[in-house]
Short mmCIF file of C-alpha atoms and ligand atoms in Angstrom, two decimals:
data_model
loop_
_atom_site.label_atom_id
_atom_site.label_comp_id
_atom_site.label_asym_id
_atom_site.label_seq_id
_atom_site.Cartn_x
_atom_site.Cartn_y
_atom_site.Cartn_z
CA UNK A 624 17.07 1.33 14.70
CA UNK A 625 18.56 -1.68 12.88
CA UNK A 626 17.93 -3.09 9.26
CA UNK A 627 17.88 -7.03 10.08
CA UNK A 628 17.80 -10.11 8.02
CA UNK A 629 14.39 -11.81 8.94
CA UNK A 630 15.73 -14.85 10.79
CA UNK A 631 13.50 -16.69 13.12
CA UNK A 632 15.95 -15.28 15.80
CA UNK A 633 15.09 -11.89 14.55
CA UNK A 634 11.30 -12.28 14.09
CA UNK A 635 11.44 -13.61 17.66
CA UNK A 636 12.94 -10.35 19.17
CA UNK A 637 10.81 -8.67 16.61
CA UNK A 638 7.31 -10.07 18.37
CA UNK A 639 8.63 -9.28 21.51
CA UNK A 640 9.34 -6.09 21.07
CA UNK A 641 5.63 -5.41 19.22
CA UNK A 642 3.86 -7.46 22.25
CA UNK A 643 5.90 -4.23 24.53
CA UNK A 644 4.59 -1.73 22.59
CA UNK A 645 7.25 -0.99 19.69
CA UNK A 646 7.23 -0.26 16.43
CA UNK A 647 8.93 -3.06 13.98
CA UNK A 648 9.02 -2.53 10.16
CA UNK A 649 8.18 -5.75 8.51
CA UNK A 650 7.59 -6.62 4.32
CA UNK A 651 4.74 -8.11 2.89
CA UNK A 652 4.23 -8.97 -0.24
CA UNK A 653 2.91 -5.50 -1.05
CA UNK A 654 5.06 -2.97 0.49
CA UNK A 655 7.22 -3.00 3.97
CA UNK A 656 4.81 -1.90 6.64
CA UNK A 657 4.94 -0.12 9.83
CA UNK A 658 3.65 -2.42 13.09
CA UNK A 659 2.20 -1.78 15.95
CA UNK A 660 0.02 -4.32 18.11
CA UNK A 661 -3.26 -3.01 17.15
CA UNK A 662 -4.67 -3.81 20.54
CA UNK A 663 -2.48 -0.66 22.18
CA UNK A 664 -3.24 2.11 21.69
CA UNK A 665 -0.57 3.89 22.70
CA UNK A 666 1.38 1.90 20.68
CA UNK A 667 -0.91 2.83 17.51
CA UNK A 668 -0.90 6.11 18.29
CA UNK A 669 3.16 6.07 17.99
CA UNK A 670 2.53 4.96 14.22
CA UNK A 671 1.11 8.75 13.77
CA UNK A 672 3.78 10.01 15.40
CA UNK A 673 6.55 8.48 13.54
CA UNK A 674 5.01 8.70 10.23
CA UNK A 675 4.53 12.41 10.85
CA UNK A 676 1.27 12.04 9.75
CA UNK A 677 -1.34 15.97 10.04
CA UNK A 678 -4.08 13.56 11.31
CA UNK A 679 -5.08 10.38 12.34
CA UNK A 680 -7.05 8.13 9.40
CA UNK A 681 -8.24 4.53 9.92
CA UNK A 682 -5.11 1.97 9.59
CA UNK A 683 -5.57 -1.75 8.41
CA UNK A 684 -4.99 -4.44 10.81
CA UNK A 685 -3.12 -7.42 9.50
CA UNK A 686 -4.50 -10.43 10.69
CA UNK A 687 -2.48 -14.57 10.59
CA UNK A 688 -5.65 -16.16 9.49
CA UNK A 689 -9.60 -16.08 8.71
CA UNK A 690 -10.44 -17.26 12.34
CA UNK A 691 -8.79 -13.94 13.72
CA UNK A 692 -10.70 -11.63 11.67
CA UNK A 693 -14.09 -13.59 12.53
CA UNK A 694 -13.07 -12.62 15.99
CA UNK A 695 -12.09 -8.60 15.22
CA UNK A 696 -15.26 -8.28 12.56
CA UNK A 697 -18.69 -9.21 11.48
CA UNK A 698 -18.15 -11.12 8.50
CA UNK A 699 -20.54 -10.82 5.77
CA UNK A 700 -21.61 -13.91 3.58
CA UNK A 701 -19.87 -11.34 0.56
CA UNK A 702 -16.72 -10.90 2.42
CA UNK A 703 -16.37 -14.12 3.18
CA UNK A 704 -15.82 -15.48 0.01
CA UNK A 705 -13.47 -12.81 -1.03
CA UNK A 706 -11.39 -13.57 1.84
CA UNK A 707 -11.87 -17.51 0.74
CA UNK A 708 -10.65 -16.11 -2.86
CA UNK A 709 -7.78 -13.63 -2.10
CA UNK A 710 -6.72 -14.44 1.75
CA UNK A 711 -3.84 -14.54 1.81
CA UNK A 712 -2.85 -11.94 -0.39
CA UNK A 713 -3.09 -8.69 -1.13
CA UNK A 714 -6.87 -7.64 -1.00
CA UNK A 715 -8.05 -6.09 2.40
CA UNK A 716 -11.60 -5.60 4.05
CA UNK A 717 -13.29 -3.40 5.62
CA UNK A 718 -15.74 -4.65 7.49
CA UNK A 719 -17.92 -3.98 11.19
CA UNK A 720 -15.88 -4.38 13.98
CA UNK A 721 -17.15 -6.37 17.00
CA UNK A 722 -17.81 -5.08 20.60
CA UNK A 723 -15.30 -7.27 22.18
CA UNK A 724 -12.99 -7.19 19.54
CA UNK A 725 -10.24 -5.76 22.02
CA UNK A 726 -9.08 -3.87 18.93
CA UNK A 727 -7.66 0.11 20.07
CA UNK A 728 -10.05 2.41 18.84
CA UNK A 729 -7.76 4.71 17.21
CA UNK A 730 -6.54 1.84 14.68
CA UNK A 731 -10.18 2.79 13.19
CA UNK A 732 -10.27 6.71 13.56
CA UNK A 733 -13.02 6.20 15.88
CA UNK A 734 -15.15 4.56 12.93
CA UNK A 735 -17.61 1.52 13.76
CA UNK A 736 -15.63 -0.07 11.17
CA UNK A 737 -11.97 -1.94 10.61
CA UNK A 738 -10.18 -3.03 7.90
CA UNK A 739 -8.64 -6.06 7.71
CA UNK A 740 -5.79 -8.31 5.96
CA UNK A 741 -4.13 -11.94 6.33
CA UNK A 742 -0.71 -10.80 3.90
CA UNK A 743 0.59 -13.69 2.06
CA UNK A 744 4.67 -13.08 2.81
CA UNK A 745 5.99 -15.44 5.05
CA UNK A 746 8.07 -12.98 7.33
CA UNK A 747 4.74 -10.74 8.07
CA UNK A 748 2.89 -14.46 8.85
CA UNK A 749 5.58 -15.64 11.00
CA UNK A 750 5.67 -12.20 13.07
CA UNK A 751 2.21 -11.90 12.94
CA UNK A 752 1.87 -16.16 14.38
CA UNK A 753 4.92 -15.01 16.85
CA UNK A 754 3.58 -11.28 18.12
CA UNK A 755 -0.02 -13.38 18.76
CA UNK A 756 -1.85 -9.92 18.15
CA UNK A 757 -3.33 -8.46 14.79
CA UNK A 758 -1.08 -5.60 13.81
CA UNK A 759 -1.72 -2.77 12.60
CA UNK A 760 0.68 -1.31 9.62
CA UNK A 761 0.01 1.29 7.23
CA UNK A 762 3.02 1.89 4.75
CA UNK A 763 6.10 2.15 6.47
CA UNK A 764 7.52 5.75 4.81
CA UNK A 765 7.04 9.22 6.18
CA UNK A 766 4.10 10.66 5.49
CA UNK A 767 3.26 11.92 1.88
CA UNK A 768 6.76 10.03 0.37
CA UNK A 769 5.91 7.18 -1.84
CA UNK A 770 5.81 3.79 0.02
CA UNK A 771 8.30 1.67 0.67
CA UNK A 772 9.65 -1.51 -1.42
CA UNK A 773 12.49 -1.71 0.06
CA UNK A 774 13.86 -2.42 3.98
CA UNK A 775 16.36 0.78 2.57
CA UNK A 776 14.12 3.14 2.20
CA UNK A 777 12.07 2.51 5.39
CA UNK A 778 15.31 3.15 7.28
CA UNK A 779 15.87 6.34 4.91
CA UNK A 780 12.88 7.23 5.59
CA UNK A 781 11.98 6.28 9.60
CA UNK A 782 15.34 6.49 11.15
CA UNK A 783 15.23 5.72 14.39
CA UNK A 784 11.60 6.25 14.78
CA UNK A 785 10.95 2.20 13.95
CA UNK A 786 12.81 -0.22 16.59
CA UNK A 787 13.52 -2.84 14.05
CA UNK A 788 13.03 -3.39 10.46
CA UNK A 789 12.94 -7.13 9.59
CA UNK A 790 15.10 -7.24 5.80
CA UNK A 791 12.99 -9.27 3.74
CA UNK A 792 14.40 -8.15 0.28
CA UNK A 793 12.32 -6.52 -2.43
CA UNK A 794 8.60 -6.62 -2.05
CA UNK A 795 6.35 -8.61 -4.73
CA UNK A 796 3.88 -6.71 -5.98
CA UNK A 797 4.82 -3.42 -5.07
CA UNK A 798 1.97 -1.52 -4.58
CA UNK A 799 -0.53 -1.63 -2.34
CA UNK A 800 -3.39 -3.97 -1.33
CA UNK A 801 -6.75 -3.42 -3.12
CA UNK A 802 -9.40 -2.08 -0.53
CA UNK A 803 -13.05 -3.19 -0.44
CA UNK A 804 -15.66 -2.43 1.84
CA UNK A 805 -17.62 -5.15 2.23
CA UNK A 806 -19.39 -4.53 5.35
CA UNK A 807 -22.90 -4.26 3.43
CA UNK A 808 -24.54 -6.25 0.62
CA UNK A 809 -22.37 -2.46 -1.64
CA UNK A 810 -19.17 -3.55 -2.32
CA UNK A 811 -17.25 -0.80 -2.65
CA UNK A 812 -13.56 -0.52 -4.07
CA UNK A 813 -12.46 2.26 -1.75
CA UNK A 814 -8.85 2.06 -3.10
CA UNK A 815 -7.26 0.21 -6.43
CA UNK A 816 -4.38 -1.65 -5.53
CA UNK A 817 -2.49 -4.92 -6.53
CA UNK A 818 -5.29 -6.58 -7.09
CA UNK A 819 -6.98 -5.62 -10.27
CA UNK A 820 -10.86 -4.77 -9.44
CA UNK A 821 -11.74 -6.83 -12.54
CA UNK A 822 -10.11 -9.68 -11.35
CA UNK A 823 -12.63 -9.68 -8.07
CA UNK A 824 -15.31 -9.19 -9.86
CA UNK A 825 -14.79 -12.10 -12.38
CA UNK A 826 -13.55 -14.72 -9.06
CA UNK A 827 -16.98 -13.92 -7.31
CA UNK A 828 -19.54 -12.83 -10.24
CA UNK A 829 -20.19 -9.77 -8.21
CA UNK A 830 -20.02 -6.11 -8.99
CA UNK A 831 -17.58 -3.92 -7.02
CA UNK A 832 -18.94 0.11 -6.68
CA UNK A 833 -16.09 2.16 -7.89
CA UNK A 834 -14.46 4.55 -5.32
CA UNK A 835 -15.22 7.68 -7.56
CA UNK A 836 -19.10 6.39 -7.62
CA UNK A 837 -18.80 6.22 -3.80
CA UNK A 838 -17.12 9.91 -3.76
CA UNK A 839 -19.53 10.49 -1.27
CA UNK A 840 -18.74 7.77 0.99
CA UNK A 841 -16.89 8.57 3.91
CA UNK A 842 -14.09 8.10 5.22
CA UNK A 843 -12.10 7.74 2.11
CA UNK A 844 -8.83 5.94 1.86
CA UNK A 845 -5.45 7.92 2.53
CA UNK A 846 -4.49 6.81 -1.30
CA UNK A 847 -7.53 8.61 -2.06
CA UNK A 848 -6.06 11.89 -0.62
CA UNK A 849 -5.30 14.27 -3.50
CA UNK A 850 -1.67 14.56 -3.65
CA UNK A 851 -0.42 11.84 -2.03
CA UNK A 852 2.71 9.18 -3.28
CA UNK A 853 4.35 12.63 -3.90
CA UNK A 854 8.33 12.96 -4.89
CA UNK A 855 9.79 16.33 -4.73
CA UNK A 856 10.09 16.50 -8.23
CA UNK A 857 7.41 17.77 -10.43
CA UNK A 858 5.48 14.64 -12.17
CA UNK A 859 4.34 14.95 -15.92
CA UNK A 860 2.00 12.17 -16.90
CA UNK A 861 1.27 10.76 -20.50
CA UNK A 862 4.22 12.28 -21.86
CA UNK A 863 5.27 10.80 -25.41
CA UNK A 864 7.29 13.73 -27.02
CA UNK A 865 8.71 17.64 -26.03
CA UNK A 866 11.07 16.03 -22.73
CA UNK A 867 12.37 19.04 -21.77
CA UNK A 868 16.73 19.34 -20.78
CA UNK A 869 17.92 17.27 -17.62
CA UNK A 870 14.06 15.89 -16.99
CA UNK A 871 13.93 12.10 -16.10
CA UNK A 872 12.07 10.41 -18.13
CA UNK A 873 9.82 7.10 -16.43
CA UNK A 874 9.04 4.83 -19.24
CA UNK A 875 6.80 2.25 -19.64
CA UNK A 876 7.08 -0.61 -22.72
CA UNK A 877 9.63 -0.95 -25.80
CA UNK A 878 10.69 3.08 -25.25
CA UNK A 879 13.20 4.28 -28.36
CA UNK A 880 16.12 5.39 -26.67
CA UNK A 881 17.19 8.12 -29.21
CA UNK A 882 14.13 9.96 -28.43
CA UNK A 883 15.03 10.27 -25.01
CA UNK A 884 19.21 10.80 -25.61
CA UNK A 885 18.39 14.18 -27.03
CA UNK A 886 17.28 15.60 -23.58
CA UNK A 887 19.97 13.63 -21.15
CA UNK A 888 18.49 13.19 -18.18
CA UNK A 889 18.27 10.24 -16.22
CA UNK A 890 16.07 7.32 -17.61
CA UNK A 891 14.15 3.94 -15.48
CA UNK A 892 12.25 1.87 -17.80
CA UNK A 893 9.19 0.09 -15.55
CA UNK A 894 8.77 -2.84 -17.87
CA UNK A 895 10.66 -2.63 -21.37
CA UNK A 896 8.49 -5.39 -22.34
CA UNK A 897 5.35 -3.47 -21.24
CA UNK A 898 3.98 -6.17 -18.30
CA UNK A 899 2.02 -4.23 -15.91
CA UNK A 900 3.01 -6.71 -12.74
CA UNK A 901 6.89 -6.36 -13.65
CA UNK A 902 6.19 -2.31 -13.89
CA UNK A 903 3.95 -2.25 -10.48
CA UNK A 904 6.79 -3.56 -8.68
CA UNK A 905 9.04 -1.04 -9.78
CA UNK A 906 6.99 1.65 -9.05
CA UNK A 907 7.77 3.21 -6.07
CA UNK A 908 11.40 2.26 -6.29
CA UNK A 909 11.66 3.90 -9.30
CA UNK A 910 10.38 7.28 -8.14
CA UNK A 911 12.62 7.51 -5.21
CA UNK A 912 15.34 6.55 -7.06
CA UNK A 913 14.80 9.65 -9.30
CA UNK A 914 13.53 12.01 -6.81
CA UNK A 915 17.34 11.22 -5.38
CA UNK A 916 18.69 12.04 -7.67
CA UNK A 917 17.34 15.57 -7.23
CA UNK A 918 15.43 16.21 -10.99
CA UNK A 919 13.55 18.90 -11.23
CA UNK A 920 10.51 17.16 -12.97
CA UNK A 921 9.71 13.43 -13.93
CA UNK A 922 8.01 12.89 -17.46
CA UNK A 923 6.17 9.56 -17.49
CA UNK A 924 5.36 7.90 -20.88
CA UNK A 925 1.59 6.37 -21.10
CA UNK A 926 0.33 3.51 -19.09
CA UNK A 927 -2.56 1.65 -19.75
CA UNK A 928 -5.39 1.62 -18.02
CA UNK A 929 -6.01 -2.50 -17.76
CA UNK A 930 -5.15 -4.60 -15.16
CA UNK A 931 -2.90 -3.18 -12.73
CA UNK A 932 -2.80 -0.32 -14.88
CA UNK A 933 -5.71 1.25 -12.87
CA UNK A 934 -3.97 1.37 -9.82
CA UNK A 935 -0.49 2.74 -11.47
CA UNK A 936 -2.24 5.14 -13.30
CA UNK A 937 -3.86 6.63 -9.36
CA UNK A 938 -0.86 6.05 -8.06
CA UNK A 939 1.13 8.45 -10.58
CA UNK A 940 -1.88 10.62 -10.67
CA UNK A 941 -1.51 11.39 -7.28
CA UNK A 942 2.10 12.22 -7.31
CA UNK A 943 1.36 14.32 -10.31
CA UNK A 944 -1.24 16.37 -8.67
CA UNK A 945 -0.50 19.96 -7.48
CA UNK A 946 0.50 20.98 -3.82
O1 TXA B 1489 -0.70 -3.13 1.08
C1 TXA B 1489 -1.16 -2.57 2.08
O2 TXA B 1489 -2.38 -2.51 2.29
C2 TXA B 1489 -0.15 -1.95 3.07
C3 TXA B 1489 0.68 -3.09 3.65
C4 TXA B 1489 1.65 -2.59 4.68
O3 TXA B 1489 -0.14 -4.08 4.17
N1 TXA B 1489 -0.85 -1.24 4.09
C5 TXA B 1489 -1.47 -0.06 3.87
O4 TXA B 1489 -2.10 0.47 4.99
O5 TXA B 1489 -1.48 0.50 2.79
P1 TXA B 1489 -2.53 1.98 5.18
O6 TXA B 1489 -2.97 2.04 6.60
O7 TXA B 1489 -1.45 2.89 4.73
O8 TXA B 1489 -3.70 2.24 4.22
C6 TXA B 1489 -4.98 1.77 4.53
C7 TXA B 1489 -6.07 2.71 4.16
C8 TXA B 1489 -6.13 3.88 5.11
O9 TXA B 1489 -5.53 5.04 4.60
C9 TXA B 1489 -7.58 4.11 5.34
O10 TXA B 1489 -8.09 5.31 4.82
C10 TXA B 1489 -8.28 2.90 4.73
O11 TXA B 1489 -7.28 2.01 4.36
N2 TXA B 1489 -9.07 2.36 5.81
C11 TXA B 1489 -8.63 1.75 6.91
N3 TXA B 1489 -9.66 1.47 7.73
C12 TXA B 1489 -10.76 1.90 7.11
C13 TXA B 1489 -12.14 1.92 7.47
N4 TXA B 1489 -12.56 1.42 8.61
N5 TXA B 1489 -13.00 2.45 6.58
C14 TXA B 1489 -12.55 2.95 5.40
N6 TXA B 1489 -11.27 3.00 5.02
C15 TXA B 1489 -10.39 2.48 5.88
MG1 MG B 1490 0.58 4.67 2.67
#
């Protein structure tokens, strides 16, 4: 495996080697993913394998533009115009595949359904324009480890399991896209992500059905597995006072220092001056940076629940819960 700046060169080799069946790790401007051509399935199936993940779940397919996914998908007159709103960026659909599609059927569990995404990074759109396939690329880390921001931490965490990974720096937003299934007149928010629900509901005038209203829907969304994002480390949320010796503390806003010196242990700051988009960035980074550091617990100081906050606070829930 090779970490590789993302030259055209580079992105060239990199389609070739997805059009034969390889994984390539590629950013987008949530977190680096890990590719396959979503029309193997074979080569899908190797996405399992290297992510060591227990079982197969549904992956999203990444998609260069709107005129791809009307030829994967049905496309609702709903979806449409959140794709209109958010494509590209960092909202993804989940919508009925069509017959012909050509799409593997393991890239949707078996499911009726696929979920789609047009990223807005130019390295993923170039690859995606040069492969001349939809991929398909869940989070490029192993599975259960936090996901990753960084081409670093893919190779940390893939080896030599990934054939490439295209270096396209630190990723935007950090966390992942916000998932909607908008195969029906329901619009469900399966998972929060870097898109703030709100935010979709305000562009469109529509009402999204919260994930935790659709508990009964099925499948759910691997971020909606219980402990999930998960360092080694023990995770304490909402923690403002009682740090206990050599536990990191994760802090979030103006933070007072001497509060924290009387315990020692190591110390990130997500956004000293408390912006949610700064913080969601650092996220992930953050906790593996800690976890390497080999602490036996991780206190993390409140984080509201606006705005990005939502999917922050599920994020660090999920690495808090037990296992
Ligand atoms: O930001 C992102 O979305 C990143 C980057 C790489 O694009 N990708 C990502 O993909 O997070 P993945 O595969 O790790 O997470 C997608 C989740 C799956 O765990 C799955 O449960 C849900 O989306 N999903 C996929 N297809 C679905 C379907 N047909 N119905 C319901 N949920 C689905
Ligand atoms: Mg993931």
């Amino acid at each position: 495996m090779s970490v590789i700046a993302a030259t055209p060169d580079a992105i060239s080799e990199a389609a070739a080697l997805l059009r034969s069946g390889a994984l390539v790790a590629f950013p987008t401007e949530t977190v680096y993913g890990l590719g396959a051509d979503a029309t193997n399935g074979a080569a899908v199936a190797s996405i399992f394998e290297a992510k060591g993940r227990p079982h197969f779940n549904p992956l999203i397919v990444h998609v260069a533009d709107i005129s791809v996914a009307h030829r994967l998908a049905y496309i609702p007159d709903g979806a449409q115009r959140i794709a209109e709103a958010f494509w590209p960026g960092p909202v993804t659909l989940v919508l009925k595949r069509r017959p012909d599609s050509g799409l593997s059927d393991l890239v949707s569990a078996g499911l009726d359904t696929v979920a789609l995404r047009m990223p807005d990074h130019p390295i993923a759109r170039s690859l995606l324009v040069a492969a001349g396939r939809p991929l398909a690329a869940p989070s490029a880390n192993r599975s259960g480890h936090v996901s990753p921001t960084q081409a670093q931490h893919v190779a940390d965490d893939l080896g030599d399991k990934v054939a490439m990974v295209l270096d396209g720096g630190a990723t935007a937003h950090g966390i992942e896209s916000t998932i909607i299934d908008a195969s029906s007149e329901r619009h469900v928010m399966l998972r929060s992500g870097s898109v703030p629900g709100l935010v979709i509901e305000q562009a469109l005038g529509l009402k999204l059905v919260r994930s935790l209203q659709a508990e009964s829907l099925k499948p759910r969304a691997s971020g909606q597995l219980a402990s999930h994002y998960a360092p080694r480390a023990r995770v304490r949320l909402n923690v403002t006072h009682g740090f206990t010796e050599g536990e990191a503390v994760l802090a979030f806003g103006p933070f007072e220092a001497a509060r924290h010196r009387a315990v020692s242990g190591p110390f990130i700051n997500l956004s000293e001056r408390a912006d949610l988009i700064e913080a969601a960035a650092n996220l992930f980074a953050a906790l593996r940076k800690l976890d390497a550091l080999g602490v036996p617990s991780i206190a993390v100081t409140p984080i509201p629940e606006q705005g990005l906050g939502e999917a922050i606070n599920d994020r660090l829930t999920r690495a808090a819960a037990p296992r």
